[in-house]
Coordinates of C-alpha atoms and ligand atoms in Angstrom, one line a residue:
X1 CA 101.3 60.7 90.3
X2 CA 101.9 61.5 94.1
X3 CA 100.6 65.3 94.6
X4 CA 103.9 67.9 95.2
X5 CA 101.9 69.6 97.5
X6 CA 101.9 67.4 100.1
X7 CA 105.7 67.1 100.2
X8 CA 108.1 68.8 103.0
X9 CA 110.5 69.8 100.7
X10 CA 108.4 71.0 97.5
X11 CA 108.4 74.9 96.5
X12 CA 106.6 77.4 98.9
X13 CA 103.5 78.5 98.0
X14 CA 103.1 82.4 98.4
X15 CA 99.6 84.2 98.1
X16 CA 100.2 87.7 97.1
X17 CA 97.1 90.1 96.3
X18 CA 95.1 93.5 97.8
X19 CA 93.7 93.6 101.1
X20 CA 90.9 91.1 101.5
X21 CA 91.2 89.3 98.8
X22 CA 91.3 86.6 100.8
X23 CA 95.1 84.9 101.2
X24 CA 94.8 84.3 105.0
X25 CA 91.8 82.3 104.7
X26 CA 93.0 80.4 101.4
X27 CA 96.5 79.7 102.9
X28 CA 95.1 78.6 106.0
X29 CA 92.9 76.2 104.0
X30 CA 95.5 74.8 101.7
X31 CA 98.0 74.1 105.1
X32 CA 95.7 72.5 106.7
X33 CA 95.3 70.0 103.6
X34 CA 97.9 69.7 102.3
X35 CA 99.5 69.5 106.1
X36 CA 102.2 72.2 105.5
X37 CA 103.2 75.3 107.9
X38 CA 101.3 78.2 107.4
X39 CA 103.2 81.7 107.9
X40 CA 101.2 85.4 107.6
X41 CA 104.2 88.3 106.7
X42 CA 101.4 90.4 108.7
X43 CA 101.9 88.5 111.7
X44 CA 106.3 87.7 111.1
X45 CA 106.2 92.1 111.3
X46 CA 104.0 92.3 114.7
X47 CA 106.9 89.9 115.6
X48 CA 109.5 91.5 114.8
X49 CA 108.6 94.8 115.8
X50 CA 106.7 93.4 118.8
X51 CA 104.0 96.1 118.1
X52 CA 100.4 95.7 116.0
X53 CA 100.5 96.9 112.7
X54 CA 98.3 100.1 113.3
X55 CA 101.2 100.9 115.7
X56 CA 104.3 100.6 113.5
X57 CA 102.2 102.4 110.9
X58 CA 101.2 105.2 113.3
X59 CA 104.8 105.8 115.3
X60 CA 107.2 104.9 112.6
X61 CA 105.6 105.2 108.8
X62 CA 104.9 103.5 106.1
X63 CA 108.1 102.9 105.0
X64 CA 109.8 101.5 108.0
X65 CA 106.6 98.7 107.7
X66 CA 107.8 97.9 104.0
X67 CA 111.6 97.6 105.4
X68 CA 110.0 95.1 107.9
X69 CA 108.1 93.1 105.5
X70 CA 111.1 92.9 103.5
X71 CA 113.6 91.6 106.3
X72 CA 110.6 88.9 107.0
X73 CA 111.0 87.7 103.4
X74 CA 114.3 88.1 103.5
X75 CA 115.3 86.2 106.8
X76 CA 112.3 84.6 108.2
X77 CA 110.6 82.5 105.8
X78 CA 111.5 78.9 105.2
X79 CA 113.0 77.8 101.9
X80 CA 110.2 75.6 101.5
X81 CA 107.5 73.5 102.4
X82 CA 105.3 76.1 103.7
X83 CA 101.9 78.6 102.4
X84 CA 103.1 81.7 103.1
X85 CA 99.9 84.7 102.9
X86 CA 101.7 88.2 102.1
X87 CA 100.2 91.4 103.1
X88 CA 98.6 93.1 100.7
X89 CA 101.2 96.0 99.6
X90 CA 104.4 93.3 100.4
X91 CA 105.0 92.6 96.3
X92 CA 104.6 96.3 95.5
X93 CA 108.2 98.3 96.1
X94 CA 110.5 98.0 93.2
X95 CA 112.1 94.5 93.8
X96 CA 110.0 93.0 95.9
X97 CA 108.1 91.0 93.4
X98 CA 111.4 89.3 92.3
X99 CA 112.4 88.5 95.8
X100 CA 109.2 86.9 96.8
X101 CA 109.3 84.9 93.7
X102 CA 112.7 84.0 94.4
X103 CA 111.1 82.5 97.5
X104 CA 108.2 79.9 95.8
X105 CA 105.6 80.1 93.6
X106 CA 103.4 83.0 93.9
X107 CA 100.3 83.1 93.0
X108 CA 98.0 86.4 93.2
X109 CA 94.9 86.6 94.4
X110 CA 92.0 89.4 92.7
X111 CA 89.0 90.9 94.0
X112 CA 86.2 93.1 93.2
X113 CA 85.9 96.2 94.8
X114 CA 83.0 95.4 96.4
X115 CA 84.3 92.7 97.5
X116 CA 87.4 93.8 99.1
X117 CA 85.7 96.6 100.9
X118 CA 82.9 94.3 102.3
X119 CA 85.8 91.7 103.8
X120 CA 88.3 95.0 104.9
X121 CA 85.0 96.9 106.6
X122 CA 86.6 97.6 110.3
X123 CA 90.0 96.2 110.2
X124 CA 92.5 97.6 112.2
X125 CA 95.4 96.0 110.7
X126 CA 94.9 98.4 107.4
X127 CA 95.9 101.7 108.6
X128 CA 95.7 102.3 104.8
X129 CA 92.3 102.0 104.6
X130 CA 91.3 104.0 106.8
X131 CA 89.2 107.4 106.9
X132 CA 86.0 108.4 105.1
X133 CA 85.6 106.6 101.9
X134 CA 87.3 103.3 101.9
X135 CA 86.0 102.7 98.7
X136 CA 87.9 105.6 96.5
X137 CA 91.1 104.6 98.9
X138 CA 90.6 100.7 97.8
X139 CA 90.1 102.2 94.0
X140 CA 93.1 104.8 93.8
X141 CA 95.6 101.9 95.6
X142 CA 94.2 99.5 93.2
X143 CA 94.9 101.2 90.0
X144 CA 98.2 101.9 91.1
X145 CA 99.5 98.8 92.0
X146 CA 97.4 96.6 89.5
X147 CA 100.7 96.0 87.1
X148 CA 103.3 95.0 90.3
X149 CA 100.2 92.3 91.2
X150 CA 100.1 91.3 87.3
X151 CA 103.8 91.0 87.9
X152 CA 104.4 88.9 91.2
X153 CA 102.6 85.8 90.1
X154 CA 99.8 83.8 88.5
X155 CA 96.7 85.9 88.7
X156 CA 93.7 83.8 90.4
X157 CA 90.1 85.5 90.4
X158 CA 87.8 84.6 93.6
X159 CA 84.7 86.4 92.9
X160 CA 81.8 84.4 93.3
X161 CA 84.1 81.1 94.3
X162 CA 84.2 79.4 97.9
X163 CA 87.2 78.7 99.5
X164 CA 86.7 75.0 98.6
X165 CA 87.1 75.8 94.7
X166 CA 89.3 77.9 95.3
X167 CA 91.6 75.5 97.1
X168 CA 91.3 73.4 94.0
X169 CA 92.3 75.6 91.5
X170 CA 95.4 77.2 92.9
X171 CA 96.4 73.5 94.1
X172 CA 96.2 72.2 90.2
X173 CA 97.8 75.8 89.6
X174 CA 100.6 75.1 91.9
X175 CA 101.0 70.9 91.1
X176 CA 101.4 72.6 87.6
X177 CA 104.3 75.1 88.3
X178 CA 105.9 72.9 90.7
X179 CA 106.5 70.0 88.7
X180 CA 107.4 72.7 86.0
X181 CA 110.3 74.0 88.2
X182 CA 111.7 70.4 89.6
X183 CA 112.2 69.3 85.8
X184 CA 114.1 73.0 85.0
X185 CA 116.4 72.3 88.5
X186 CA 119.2 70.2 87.4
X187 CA 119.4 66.5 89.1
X188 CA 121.8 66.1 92.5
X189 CA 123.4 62.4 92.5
Ligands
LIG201 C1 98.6 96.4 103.5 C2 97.9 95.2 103.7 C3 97.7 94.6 105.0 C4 98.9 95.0 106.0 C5 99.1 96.4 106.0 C6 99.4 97.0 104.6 C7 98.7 97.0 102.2 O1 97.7 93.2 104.9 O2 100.1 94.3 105.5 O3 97.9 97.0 106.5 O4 99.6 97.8 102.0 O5 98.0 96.5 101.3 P1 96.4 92.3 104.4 O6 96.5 92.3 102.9 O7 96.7 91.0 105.0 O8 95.2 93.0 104.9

């Protein structure tokens, strides 16, 4: 059977997940194979706002960022074809799992701690981790968004996996859901 994945007009795939769990590098990978458009929700907001991320963080809030990330999902993402990597706190506010799934198939990406604060060490685009102890910040953010990651999409662990396996399970992940959801859609003559 011809893989979905390589096809212009199959579902988006969306990697949700915490900081540094690794969606960039894993979306990047996937485009690149399965020769698709690959779109960052980090980089769509520097766009829009024409600022960094530190910057709209430091002169406007946090809240004003999630208001950006939602008009990116909102107006700028294509209806399909493309690997989209969210930012890591994009699924969280109440409705934004929904949205992005009405977007593609999302599938979340899990880390360990140690992990994530190993990859996040020195990063200025995560304003939110900044300040003395990274670790209790990565731990306290954790716990309280754990259930809206549960929630966006089909959890995928990447401890102790290279970005090679990885690539092959959330491809037979998303081959799986995407044939899923073109039998559900009704036929066009
Ligand atoms: C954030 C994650 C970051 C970036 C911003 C806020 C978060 O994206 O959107 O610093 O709230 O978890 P990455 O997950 O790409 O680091």
């Amino acid at each position: 059977m011809a893989p979905v994945a390589n096809k212009e007009d199959s579902p988006n795939l969306i990697l949700a997940g915490f900081m540094g769990t690794g969606k960039s590098a894993l979306g990047r990978q996937l485009a690149k194979r399965w020769r698709r458009r690959f779109y960052d929700t980090d980089e769509l907001v520097e766009k829009l706002a024409g600022a960094s991320i530190a910057d709209v963080f430091a002169e406007h809030g946090e809240e004003h960022f999630r208001a950006l990330e939602r008009q990116v999902v909102e107006s700028l993402l294509p209806p399909n074809g493309a690997v989209i990597a969210c930012g890591g706190g994009l699924v969280v506010p109440p409705g934004m799992g929904e949205l992005v799934r009405s977007k593609g198939i999302v599938v979340t990406l899990f880390a360990s701690v140690d992990t994530i604060l190993r990859r996040t060490a020195g990063n200025s685009r995560r304003p939110l981790l900044k300040g003395d102890d990274p670790e209790a910040k990565i731990r306290d953010l954790m716990k309280k968004r754990e259930q809206a990651y549960m929630k966006a999409g089909i959890a995928v662990y990447t401890d102790g996996r290279s970005l090679q396996q990885l690539c092959v399970i959330v491809e037979r992940v998303y081959e799986r859901e995407a044939r899923a959801l073109l039998k559900s859609r009704p036929k066009s003559e």
